[in-house]
Amino acid sequence: MMQAHNRFLLLVVGGAAALVILSLSVQFFNLMPSASGLETHQHQADGAAANQGKSRKRVFPAPASQTEEPGPLSEAYGYCNTPNRTEQAWEGHSPADYSLLSVQVMIRHGDRYLLYSIPKTRRPAIDCTLSANRRPSHPLLSGFITHMGRGGRGHWDSPLSSVPRLPNHSSCDIGELTQTGVVQHLRNGQLLRDAYKHHTLLAEDWSPRQVWLETTGKSRTLQSGLSLLYGLLPDFDWTKLTVRHQWSTLFCGGACDCPARNKYLDEEQRRQYRLRVANTELERTYTEMARTLGIPTRQLRAANPIDSLLCHLCHGIAFPCVPATDSGSGGCLTMSQFAVIRKQQLEDEVERRKAGLYRKYAILAMFPYLNRTAAKMERVARANEPGRQTRPGGEEVFSLSSAHDVTMAPLLSALGLEQARFPRFAARVVFELWKSPGTTSKKKGAKAKDGEVFVRVLYNGVDVTFRTAFCKTHVRKGNQPLCPLATFLSFVRRDMFALVNATSYQEACYRRPA
């Protein structure tokens, strides 16, 4: 038994280490994949909403058309997601008389300080304390700061009880959530509150069972989750809230052991490495940057310079400059160097989709989370059947998982949304569960027919349901323009494993090669 336990821990630790490496590769070399038209779709939807008022047509706008690829700088600002513009959210829109049963949300944490410093350069000076008088701000920020001071009344899984509920360093710590990140999620919460206020998703006297909040142990994810929840439920009752800890960034709970997933991860990393070292333009750029700084090219690559450059860009701080020395020519790192790295990211995105390794990894990585999501939906749907006696306190009607880019990126891929842009700061994926109105028969003595249950998926406020792998081929009907829950359940529990030539998670993870 002890040997088996040790072997399991070894697999987990090995998988976690590999995931960290992929995080560096995906996060810093694939930060902004090729545009899918989703954000263009958002702007088109905004215009449609303005022109059509309350027409039901605005609920399901036409698919976005292909547009010219944005340049590296404009996409970088899109990744920053600076909260300085009005955003239209399509959450909460439905055909007439449909009932909203539940909402499950996964978010990426908000804007954070850099994780890696560029050698021989000064770290950017950013204040990570919170102040309503400093931009960007939000009308709820002062109340949020005060409310977090009462967090001792809440219930916390033990690993989280010592994690600060607010960013609190006047000079940001590595990876710390910034005020921008807090404001991003206050806005997200307010958007969802406005979207769902007519659906009575949560009554004012909601029960502890109805709200679920889970997060990894990083302060930036905990604080992001609390920010969104406060935007959704200002001054929520701490005594009703339990904050749960997810030890894995894959949110896989007790189902994290999957050798085949780790194999696909290793193969994907090797593919990315081969593509990068074969890119002579990228290598010349790194050599040029290293010469400016007076360090070996190898050391610069290991420092993942794009992480630091994006931190500068997102906060309007000039790229680092260094004086000339015996070992370096001196000067400033440039936007053209940034653009070369961006170009390589786009090329890698194309190759990644062709290779298909990441999608296989993503399916196995995100099955545990998707399976929990499906199970929650199924419980809520059953609880809303006629004659059903609900559990005391009801079912979970709002679930929030506060996660990382290495959580959300495979989630998008597993859903078949491979054209979607890499998760920006404060990105959100929303799963809505809807029920159509029941029908009555005119025949005497005939029983009324209960309504059907449907799923809707949104990414950053855009309805992407009919772009997902499970509903892409589903025929929209005029009176049922959503995706049946049964289709989603079949995808999660069987159909998604066809890509790895299996019919179940167990088979896909442990099947021996032929």
Short mmCIF file of C-alpha atoms in Angstrom, two decimals:
data_model
loop_
_atom_site.label_atom_id
_atom_site.label_comp_id
_atom_site.label_asym_id
_atom_site.label_seq_id
_atom_site.Cartn_x
_atom_site.Cartn_y
_atom_site.Cartn_z
CA MET A 1 0.00 0.00 0.00
CA MET A 2 2.82 2.42 0.91
CA GLN A 3 4.62 1.64 -2.36
CA ALA A 4 1.46 2.34 -4.36
CA HIS A 5 0.94 5.60 -2.47
CA ASN A 6 4.52 6.69 -3.15
CA ARG A 7 4.18 5.77 -6.82
CA PHE A 8 1.04 7.92 -7.05
CA LEU A 9 2.80 10.88 -5.42
CA LEU A 10 5.70 10.48 -7.85
CA LEU A 11 3.30 10.62 -10.79
CA VAL A 12 1.58 13.69 -9.38
CA VAL A 13 4.83 15.52 -8.71
CA GLY A 14 6.18 14.61 -12.13
CA GLY A 15 2.97 15.75 -13.80
CA ALA A 16 2.98 19.00 -11.84
CA ALA A 17 6.55 19.74 -12.88
CA ALA A 18 5.70 19.07 -16.51
CA LEU A 19 2.69 21.34 -16.24
CA VAL A 20 4.87 24.16 -14.95
CA ILE A 21 7.11 23.74 -18.01
CA LEU A 22 4.11 23.77 -20.35
CA SER A 23 2.83 26.84 -18.54
CA LEU A 24 6.05 28.66 -19.39
CA SER A 25 5.83 27.49 -22.97
CA VAL A 26 2.14 28.18 -23.52
CA GLN A 27 1.97 31.30 -21.39
CA PHE A 28 5.02 33.04 -22.71
CA PHE A 29 5.36 31.67 -26.24
CA ASN A 30 1.66 31.34 -27.05
CA LEU A 31 0.23 34.22 -25.11
CA MET A 32 -1.97 35.53 -27.90
CA PRO A 33 -2.99 32.88 -30.43
CA SER A 34 -4.49 33.65 -33.79
CA ALA A 35 -7.74 35.57 -33.68
CA SER A 36 -10.89 33.52 -33.88
CA GLY A 37 -13.25 36.35 -34.53
CA LEU A 38 -14.72 35.99 -31.04
CA GLU A 39 -13.88 39.55 -30.03
CA THR A 40 -15.00 40.80 -33.43
CA HIS A 41 -18.19 38.86 -32.79
CA GLN A 42 -18.49 40.80 -29.54
CA HIS A 43 -18.33 44.17 -31.30
CA GLN A 44 -20.88 43.02 -33.88
CA ALA A 45 -23.13 41.86 -31.08
CA ASP A 46 -22.83 45.25 -29.38
CA GLY A 47 -24.02 46.94 -32.55
CA ALA A 48 -26.83 44.45 -32.99
CA ALA A 49 -28.00 45.04 -29.45
CA ALA A 50 -28.03 48.78 -29.93
CA ASN A 51 -30.01 48.55 -33.16
CA GLN A 52 -32.48 45.88 -32.15
CA GLY A 53 -33.38 46.94 -28.64
CA LYS A 54 -35.15 44.11 -26.88
CA SER A 55 -35.73 42.02 -29.99
CA ARG A 56 -35.12 38.32 -29.41
CA LYS A 57 -32.80 38.36 -32.44
CA ARG A 58 -30.17 40.05 -30.32
CA VAL A 59 -29.91 36.91 -28.18
CA PHE A 60 -28.29 34.88 -30.94
CA PRO A 61 -26.27 37.17 -33.26
CA ALA A 62 -24.95 35.90 -36.57
CA PRO A 63 -21.56 34.14 -36.55
CA ALA A 64 -18.62 36.46 -36.93
CA SER A 65 -17.01 36.84 -40.31
CA GLN A 66 -13.26 36.55 -40.83
CA THR A 67 -11.47 39.85 -40.38
CA GLU A 68 -7.94 41.06 -40.84
CA GLU A 69 -5.55 39.71 -38.24
CA PRO A 70 -4.75 42.32 -35.54
CA GLY A 71 -1.13 43.34 -35.15
CA PRO A 72 1.00 42.14 -32.23
CA LEU A 73 0.58 45.37 -30.27
CA SER A 74 -3.23 45.50 -30.50
CA GLU A 75 -3.48 41.84 -29.52
CA ALA A 76 -1.15 42.42 -26.60
CA TYR A 77 -3.42 45.17 -25.32
CA GLY A 78 -6.35 42.79 -25.76
CA TYR A 79 -4.50 40.30 -23.56
CA CYS A 80 -3.91 43.03 -20.94
CA ASN A 81 -7.70 43.60 -20.83
CA THR A 82 -7.34 47.06 -19.30
CA PRO A 83 -10.74 47.92 -17.75
CA ASN A 84 -11.27 51.17 -19.62
CA ARG A 85 -14.13 50.40 -22.02
CA THR A 86 -17.76 49.41 -21.89
CA GLU A 87 -18.26 45.68 -22.38
CA GLN A 88 -21.41 43.96 -23.60
CA ALA A 89 -22.10 40.64 -21.88
CA TRP A 90 -24.39 38.11 -23.55
CA GLU A 91 -24.80 36.04 -20.42
CA GLY A 92 -28.40 35.75 -19.29
CA HIS A 93 -29.98 36.14 -22.75
CA SER A 94 -32.46 33.43 -23.68
CA PRO A 95 -35.64 32.79 -25.63
CA ALA A 96 -38.83 34.04 -24.02
CA ASP A 97 -40.14 32.14 -21.00
CA TYR A 98 -37.01 29.99 -20.54
CA SER A 99 -35.90 29.55 -16.91
CA LEU A 100 -32.29 29.87 -15.81
CA LEU A 101 -31.48 26.92 -13.53
CA SER A 102 -27.76 27.32 -12.79
CA VAL A 103 -24.54 29.07 -13.77
CA GLN A 104 -21.02 27.67 -13.53
CA VAL A 105 -18.07 29.98 -14.16
CA MET A 106 -14.35 29.43 -14.59
CA ILE A 107 -12.15 32.52 -14.53
CA ARG A 108 -8.52 33.24 -15.08
CA HIS A 109 -7.09 35.47 -12.36
CA GLY A 110 -6.84 39.17 -13.10
CA ASP A 111 -3.81 41.25 -14.01
CA ARG A 112 -0.76 40.25 -12.00
CA TYR A 113 2.78 41.40 -11.50
CA LEU A 114 5.51 39.67 -13.50
CA LEU A 115 6.66 36.16 -12.61
CA TYR A 116 10.16 36.48 -14.09
CA SER A 117 12.61 39.36 -14.15
CA ILE A 118 14.84 40.10 -17.11
CA PRO A 119 18.43 39.88 -15.90
CA LYS A 120 20.28 43.18 -15.34
CA THR A 121 17.07 45.24 -15.64
CA ARG A 122 15.03 46.95 -12.97
CA ARG A 123 11.68 45.43 -12.13
CA PRO A 124 8.81 47.79 -13.01
CA ALA A 125 7.61 49.89 -10.08
CA ILE A 126 3.95 48.99 -9.52
CA ASP A 127 1.96 49.52 -6.31
CA CYS A 128 -0.06 46.44 -5.31
CA THR A 129 -1.98 48.04 -2.46
CA LEU A 130 -5.59 49.04 -3.18
CA SER A 131 -6.90 52.61 -3.27
CA ALA A 132 -10.22 53.88 -4.62
CA ASN A 133 -8.43 57.13 -5.52
CA ARG A 134 -5.99 55.44 -7.92
CA ARG A 135 -6.78 54.34 -11.46
CA PRO A 136 -8.18 52.02 -12.53
CA SER A 137 -10.91 52.10 -9.92
CA HIS A 138 -14.48 50.88 -9.51
CA PRO A 139 -17.53 52.08 -7.53
CA LEU A 140 -17.43 48.85 -5.52
CA LEU A 141 -13.72 48.99 -4.67
CA SER A 142 -14.00 50.78 -1.31
CA GLY A 143 -16.76 48.46 -0.16
CA PHE A 144 -14.77 45.45 -1.33
CA ILE A 145 -11.72 46.50 0.69
CA THR A 146 -13.84 46.92 3.81
CA HIS A 147 -15.72 43.66 3.27
CA MET A 148 -12.54 41.61 2.89
CA GLY A 149 -11.57 42.75 6.39
CA ARG A 150 -14.54 40.75 7.71
CA GLY A 151 -13.45 37.54 5.99
CA GLY A 152 -12.69 35.83 9.30
CA ARG A 153 -16.42 35.13 9.53
CA GLY A 154 -16.24 32.90 6.47
CA HIS A 155 -15.36 29.20 6.27
CA TRP A 156 -12.00 28.38 4.69
CA ASP A 157 -10.31 25.17 3.66
CA SER A 158 -7.17 25.07 5.80
CA PRO A 159 -4.61 25.79 3.04
CA LEU A 160 -6.42 29.07 2.28
CA SER A 161 -6.90 30.44 5.77
CA SER A 162 -3.44 32.05 5.80
CA VAL A 163 -3.60 33.46 2.23
CA PRO A 164 -4.18 37.26 2.21
CA ARG A 165 -7.60 38.31 0.95
CA LEU A 166 -6.24 41.55 -0.52
CA PRO A 167 -3.01 42.38 -2.41
CA ASN A 168 -1.00 44.37 0.10
CA HIS A 169 2.53 45.26 -1.08
CA SER A 170 3.41 48.85 -2.01
CA SER A 171 6.02 47.32 -4.31
CA CYS A 172 4.37 44.32 -5.96
CA ASP A 173 5.56 40.88 -5.02
CA ILE A 174 6.24 38.30 -7.74
CA GLY A 175 2.95 37.17 -9.32
CA GLU A 176 0.84 39.37 -7.04
CA LEU A 177 -2.61 40.52 -8.16
CA THR A 178 -2.63 44.23 -8.98
CA GLN A 179 -5.40 46.77 -8.45
CA THR A 180 -6.13 46.38 -12.17
CA GLY A 181 -6.74 42.67 -11.57
CA VAL A 182 -9.16 43.36 -8.71
CA VAL A 183 -11.09 45.91 -10.80
CA GLN A 184 -11.26 43.51 -13.76
CA HIS A 185 -13.10 40.96 -11.64
CA LEU A 186 -15.29 43.48 -9.84
CA ARG A 187 -16.44 44.40 -13.36
CA ASN A 188 -16.93 40.74 -14.28
CA GLY A 189 -19.07 40.22 -11.20
CA GLN A 190 -21.11 43.34 -11.89
CA LEU A 191 -21.62 42.25 -15.51
CA LEU A 192 -22.97 38.91 -14.34
CA ARG A 193 -25.14 40.56 -11.70
CA ASP A 194 -26.70 42.79 -14.34
CA ALA A 195 -27.08 39.83 -16.72
CA TYR A 196 -28.88 37.62 -14.22
CA LYS A 197 -30.85 40.12 -12.13
CA HIS A 198 -34.10 39.40 -13.99
CA HIS A 199 -33.73 35.63 -13.60
CA THR A 200 -33.68 35.42 -9.79
CA LEU A 201 -30.74 33.03 -9.98
CA LEU A 202 -29.99 33.65 -6.31
CA ALA A 203 -32.59 34.95 -3.89
CA GLU A 204 -31.52 37.52 -1.30
CA ASP A 205 -31.71 34.80 1.35
CA TRP A 206 -29.60 32.30 -0.65
CA SER A 207 -28.42 29.27 1.28
CA PRO A 208 -24.79 28.16 1.80
CA ARG A 209 -25.36 25.13 -0.45
CA GLN A 210 -26.33 27.30 -3.43
CA VAL A 211 -22.99 29.12 -3.86
CA TRP A 212 -19.73 27.26 -4.53
CA LEU A 213 -16.33 28.99 -4.64
CA GLU A 214 -13.09 27.10 -5.27
CA THR A 215 -9.59 28.35 -5.97
CA THR A 216 -5.98 27.25 -6.12
CA GLY A 217 -3.70 28.23 -3.26
CA LYS A 218 -2.24 31.29 -5.03
CA SER A 219 -3.25 34.66 -3.62
CA ARG A 220 -4.01 36.00 -7.11
CA THR A 221 -6.66 33.34 -7.76
CA LEU A 222 -8.22 33.61 -4.29
CA GLN A 223 -8.41 37.40 -4.51
CA SER A 224 -9.77 37.27 -8.07
CA GLY A 225 -12.53 34.88 -7.04
CA LEU A 226 -13.51 37.05 -4.08
CA SER A 227 -13.51 40.15 -6.31
CA LEU A 228 -15.91 38.59 -8.82
CA LEU A 229 -18.14 37.22 -6.06
CA TYR A 230 -18.34 40.67 -4.45
CA GLY A 231 -19.24 42.22 -7.81
CA LEU A 232 -22.00 39.63 -8.18
CA LEU A 233 -23.19 39.72 -4.55
CA PRO A 234 -22.08 42.99 -2.92
CA ASP A 235 -21.70 42.68 0.86
CA PHE A 236 -22.44 38.94 0.72
CA ASP A 237 -22.94 37.13 4.03
CA TRP A 238 -19.54 35.69 4.97
CA THR A 239 -21.10 33.17 7.35
CA LYS A 240 -22.80 31.45 4.39
CA LEU A 241 -19.62 31.15 2.31
CA THR A 242 -17.14 28.28 2.26
CA VAL A 243 -14.00 28.88 0.18
CA ARG A 244 -12.67 25.55 -1.09
CA HIS A 245 -9.10 24.72 -2.08
CA GLN A 246 -8.09 22.98 -5.31
CA TRP A 247 -4.53 21.75 -4.98
CA SER A 248 -4.10 21.14 -8.72
CA THR A 249 -4.25 23.85 -11.36
CA LEU A 250 -6.25 21.35 -13.44
CA PHE A 251 -9.02 21.28 -10.81
CA CYS A 252 -8.98 17.50 -11.05
CA GLY A 253 -9.71 16.77 -7.38
CA GLY A 254 -9.18 13.08 -6.67
CA ALA A 255 -8.93 12.07 -10.34
CA CYS A 256 -5.57 13.63 -11.24
CA ASP A 257 -3.59 10.47 -11.93
CA CYS A 258 -3.47 9.96 -15.72
CA PRO A 259 -0.21 8.65 -17.29
CA ALA A 260 -1.42 9.17 -20.87
CA ARG A 261 -2.10 12.85 -20.17
CA ASN A 262 1.50 13.30 -19.05
CA LYS A 263 2.71 11.52 -22.20
CA TYR A 264 0.81 13.90 -24.48
CA LEU A 265 2.16 16.81 -22.44
CA ASP A 266 5.75 15.65 -22.94
CA GLU A 267 5.22 15.20 -26.69
CA GLU A 268 3.67 18.67 -26.99
CA GLN A 269 6.60 20.25 -25.16
CA ARG A 270 9.07 18.57 -27.48
CA ARG A 271 7.11 19.77 -30.51
CA GLN A 272 7.15 23.36 -29.22
CA TYR A 273 10.88 23.18 -28.52
CA ARG A 274 11.70 21.88 -32.01
CA LEU A 275 9.70 24.67 -33.63
CA ARG A 276 11.37 27.36 -31.55
CA VAL A 277 14.97 26.26 -32.10
CA ALA A 278 14.31 26.01 -35.86
CA ASN A 279 13.17 29.64 -36.01
CA THR A 280 16.29 31.56 -37.03
CA GLU A 281 14.60 34.97 -36.80
CA LEU A 282 13.59 34.29 -33.21
CA GLU A 283 17.10 33.13 -32.37
CA ARG A 284 18.63 36.26 -33.92
CA THR A 285 16.25 38.42 -31.89
CA TYR A 286 17.15 36.70 -28.63
CA THR A 287 20.83 37.08 -29.49
CA GLU A 288 20.32 40.79 -30.17
CA MET A 289 18.44 41.29 -26.90
CA ALA A 290 21.09 39.36 -24.95
CA ARG A 291 23.86 41.46 -26.52
CA THR A 292 22.07 44.64 -25.39
CA LEU A 293 21.85 43.33 -21.83
CA GLY A 294 25.29 41.76 -21.76
CA ILE A 295 24.14 38.26 -20.83
CA PRO A 296 24.29 34.85 -22.56
CA THR A 297 21.39 34.17 -24.92
CA ARG A 298 20.70 31.00 -22.98
CA GLN A 299 20.15 33.03 -19.80
CA LEU A 300 17.77 35.43 -21.54
CA ARG A 301 15.64 32.61 -22.95
CA ALA A 302 15.38 31.03 -19.51
CA ALA A 303 14.11 34.35 -18.10
CA ASN A 304 11.02 34.29 -20.39
CA PRO A 305 11.42 37.98 -21.29
CA ILE A 306 7.94 38.30 -22.82
CA ASP A 307 6.37 37.95 -19.36
CA SER A 308 8.20 41.02 -18.11
CA LEU A 309 7.65 42.94 -21.36
CA LEU A 310 3.90 42.32 -21.16
CA CYS A 311 3.86 43.55 -17.56
CA HIS A 312 5.49 46.78 -18.74
CA LEU A 313 3.09 47.09 -21.66
CA CYS A 314 -0.07 46.43 -19.65
CA HIS A 315 0.87 49.12 -17.14
CA GLY A 316 2.07 51.74 -19.63
CA ILE A 317 5.70 51.47 -18.54
CA ALA A 318 8.52 51.81 -21.08
CA PHE A 319 10.45 48.66 -21.94
CA PRO A 320 13.66 48.17 -19.90
CA CYS A 321 16.87 49.98 -20.80
CA VAL A 322 20.40 49.31 -19.58
CA PRO A 323 23.68 51.28 -19.85
CA ALA A 324 26.54 50.03 -21.97
CA THR A 325 29.03 47.82 -20.16
CA ASP A 326 32.09 45.74 -21.04
CA SER A 327 29.80 42.77 -21.60
CA GLY A 328 26.85 44.50 -23.25
CA SER A 329 26.17 47.20 -25.84
CA GLY A 330 23.45 48.79 -23.75
CA GLY A 331 20.20 50.35 -24.95
CA CYS A 332 16.52 49.49 -24.69
CA LEU A 333 14.52 46.42 -25.55
CA THR A 334 12.17 47.27 -28.42
CA MET A 335 8.67 46.72 -29.72
CA SER A 336 10.08 45.19 -32.90
CA GLN A 337 11.76 42.49 -30.80
CA PHE A 338 8.45 41.91 -29.07
CA ALA A 339 6.79 41.57 -32.51
CA VAL A 340 9.23 38.85 -33.59
CA ILE A 341 8.36 36.79 -30.52
CA ARG A 342 4.68 37.39 -31.29
CA LYS A 343 5.12 36.19 -34.86
CA GLN A 344 6.61 32.95 -33.57
CA GLN A 345 3.62 32.55 -31.24
CA LEU A 346 1.24 32.72 -34.20
CA GLU A 347 3.25 30.16 -36.15
CA ASP A 348 3.28 27.86 -33.15
CA GLU A 349 -0.52 28.18 -32.79
CA VAL A 350 -1.00 26.95 -36.35
CA GLU A 351 1.38 24.04 -35.84
CA ARG A 352 -0.18 23.15 -32.50
CA ARG A 353 -3.60 22.73 -34.06
CA LYS A 354 -2.15 20.64 -36.89
CA ALA A 355 -0.24 18.34 -34.54
CA GLY A 356 -3.27 17.71 -32.33
CA LEU A 357 -1.19 16.70 -29.30
CA TYR A 358 -2.37 19.58 -27.13
CA ARG A 359 -6.03 18.77 -27.80
CA LYS A 360 -5.45 15.18 -26.65
CA TYR A 361 -3.68 16.45 -23.55
CA ALA A 362 -6.52 18.94 -22.93
CA ILE A 363 -9.25 16.31 -23.11
CA LEU A 364 -7.60 14.20 -20.43
CA ALA A 365 -6.54 17.21 -18.37
CA MET A 366 -10.01 18.72 -18.21
CA PHE A 367 -12.23 15.65 -18.01
CA PRO A 368 -12.41 15.72 -14.18
CA TYR A 369 -13.55 19.37 -14.18
CA LEU A 370 -15.99 18.87 -17.06
CA ASN A 371 -17.36 15.73 -15.42
CA ARG A 372 -18.04 17.64 -12.19
CA THR A 373 -19.65 20.42 -14.23
CA ALA A 374 -21.89 17.90 -16.00
CA ALA A 375 -22.83 16.17 -12.73
CA LYS A 376 -23.85 19.49 -11.15
CA MET A 377 -26.00 20.31 -14.16
CA GLU A 378 -27.65 16.91 -14.03
CA ARG A 379 -28.46 17.27 -10.31
CA VAL A 380 -29.98 20.71 -10.83
CA ALA A 381 -32.01 19.49 -13.82
CA ARG A 382 -33.41 16.57 -11.80
CA ALA A 383 -34.21 18.83 -8.88
CA ASN A 384 -36.35 20.94 -11.23
CA GLU A 385 -38.43 18.03 -12.51
CA PRO A 386 -42.14 18.13 -11.56
CA GLY A 387 -42.87 16.47 -8.23
CA ARG A 388 -39.22 16.30 -7.18
CA GLN A 389 -38.45 17.06 -3.56
CA THR A 390 -35.38 19.26 -3.40
CA ARG A 391 -32.65 18.86 -0.84
CA PRO A 392 -32.72 21.24 2.14
CA GLY A 393 -30.94 24.40 1.05
CA GLY A 394 -31.30 23.51 -2.64
CA GLU A 395 -28.66 22.62 -5.23
CA GLU A 396 -25.61 24.62 -6.29
CA VAL A 397 -26.99 27.26 -8.63
CA PHE A 398 -23.82 29.39 -8.83
CA SER A 399 -20.35 27.82 -8.95
CA LEU A 400 -17.13 29.79 -9.40
CA SER A 401 -13.71 28.25 -10.08
CA SER A 402 -10.86 30.77 -9.89
CA ALA A 403 -7.99 29.41 -11.93
CA HIS A 404 -4.97 30.08 -14.18
CA ASP A 405 -4.19 30.26 -17.89
CA VAL A 406 -2.95 26.65 -17.71
CA THR A 407 -6.45 25.70 -16.52
CA MET A 408 -8.54 27.71 -18.93
CA ALA A 409 -6.47 27.10 -22.09
CA PRO A 410 -6.96 23.30 -21.98
CA LEU A 411 -10.62 23.81 -21.06
CA LEU A 412 -11.16 25.80 -24.26
CA SER A 413 -9.29 23.19 -26.28
CA ALA A 414 -11.19 20.28 -24.73
CA LEU A 415 -14.46 22.00 -25.65
CA GLY A 416 -13.24 22.24 -29.24
CA LEU A 417 -12.79 26.04 -29.12
CA GLU A 418 -9.26 25.88 -30.50
CA GLN A 419 -9.69 29.06 -32.53
CA ALA A 420 -10.39 31.06 -29.37
CA ARG A 421 -7.74 33.50 -28.25
CA PHE A 422 -5.49 32.50 -25.40
CA PRO A 423 -7.12 33.48 -22.07
CA ARG A 424 -6.51 37.14 -21.34
CA PHE A 425 -6.26 38.43 -17.79
CA ALA A 426 -9.67 38.00 -16.09
CA ALA A 427 -11.02 35.80 -18.91
CA ARG A 428 -14.22 33.91 -18.12
CA VAL A 429 -15.93 30.77 -19.40
CA VAL A 430 -19.59 30.48 -18.40
CA PHE A 431 -21.84 27.41 -18.52
CA GLU A 432 -25.53 28.26 -18.26
CA LEU A 433 -28.30 25.71 -17.70
CA TRP A 434 -31.73 26.63 -19.10
CA LYS A 435 -35.16 24.99 -19.11
CA SER A 436 -37.81 25.59 -21.74
CA PRO A 437 -41.44 26.12 -20.72
CA GLY A 438 -43.58 23.00 -20.46
CA THR A 439 -46.46 22.34 -22.83
CA THR A 440 -50.05 21.37 -22.16
CA SER A 441 -52.21 19.16 -24.35
CA LYS A 442 -55.67 20.16 -25.50
CA LYS A 443 -56.77 16.54 -25.26
CA LYS A 444 -58.86 15.77 -22.25
CA GLY A 445 -56.98 13.81 -19.62
CA ALA A 446 -53.60 14.18 -21.36
CA LYS A 447 -50.60 14.94 -19.13
CA ALA A 448 -48.67 18.17 -19.47
CA LYS A 449 -45.19 17.77 -20.97
CA ASP A 450 -42.29 19.05 -18.93
CA GLY A 451 -39.86 21.50 -20.50
CA GLU A 452 -36.48 20.44 -21.89
CA VAL A 453 -33.10 21.36 -20.41
CA PHE A 454 -30.37 23.07 -22.42
CA VAL A 455 -26.75 24.20 -22.06
CA ARG A 456 -25.21 27.46 -23.20
CA VAL A 457 -21.46 28.20 -23.23
CA LEU A 458 -19.98 31.71 -23.33
CA TYR A 459 -16.39 32.91 -23.52
CA ASN A 460 -15.73 36.49 -22.40
CA GLY A 461 -19.39 37.29 -22.85
CA VAL A 462 -19.71 35.82 -26.35
CA ASP A 463 -22.03 32.87 -27.01
CA VAL A 464 -19.81 30.10 -28.42
CA THR A 465 -22.20 27.17 -27.83
CA PHE A 466 -22.49 26.24 -31.49
CA ARG A 467 -18.73 26.39 -31.99
CA THR A 468 -18.06 23.73 -29.36
CA ALA A 469 -17.19 20.18 -30.41
CA PHE A 470 -20.29 18.78 -28.72
CA CYS A 471 -22.82 21.13 -30.36
CA LYS A 472 -21.19 22.20 -33.62
CA THR A 473 -23.33 19.81 -35.67
CA HIS A 474 -26.52 20.28 -33.67
CA VAL A 475 -29.31 21.78 -35.78
CA ARG A 476 -30.73 24.94 -34.26
CA LYS A 477 -34.49 24.97 -34.19
CA GLY A 478 -36.36 28.23 -34.23
CA ASN A 479 -38.08 27.51 -30.92
CA GLN A 480 -35.07 25.73 -29.35
CA PRO A 481 -31.94 27.72 -30.24
CA LEU A 482 -29.84 26.15 -27.47
CA CYS A 483 -27.92 22.88 -27.07
CA PRO A 484 -29.61 19.96 -25.26
CA LEU A 485 -28.09 19.00 -21.92
CA ALA A 486 -28.11 15.36 -23.06
CA THR A 487 -25.72 16.27 -25.89
CA PHE A 488 -23.26 17.82 -23.44
CA LEU A 489 -23.50 14.86 -21.05
CA SER A 490 -22.82 12.40 -23.88
CA PHE A 491 -19.80 14.42 -24.99
CA VAL A 492 -18.24 14.58 -21.52
CA ARG A 493 -18.88 10.95 -20.58
CA ARG A 494 -18.11 9.23 -23.87
CA ASP A 495 -17.79 11.13 -27.13
CA MET A 496 -14.80 13.32 -26.25
CA PHE A 497 -12.60 10.24 -25.77
CA ALA A 498 -12.94 9.23 -29.42
CA LEU A 499 -10.04 11.58 -30.18
CA VAL A 500 -7.75 9.38 -28.09
CA ASN A 501 -9.32 6.11 -29.36
CA ALA A 502 -11.05 5.33 -26.07
CA THR A 503 -14.54 5.30 -24.62
CA SER A 504 -13.77 6.35 -21.04
CA TYR A 505 -11.31 8.33 -18.93
CA GLN A 506 -9.96 5.19 -17.29
CA GLU A 507 -9.33 3.51 -20.63
CA ALA A 508 -7.75 6.63 -22.12
CA CYS A 509 -5.43 7.16 -19.15
CA TYR A 510 -4.27 3.61 -18.49
CA ARG A 511 -4.58 1.64 -21.72
CA ARG A 512 -1.31 -0.05 -22.60
CA PRO A 513 0.09 0.57 -26.09
CA ALA A 514 -0.77 -2.22 -28.55
#
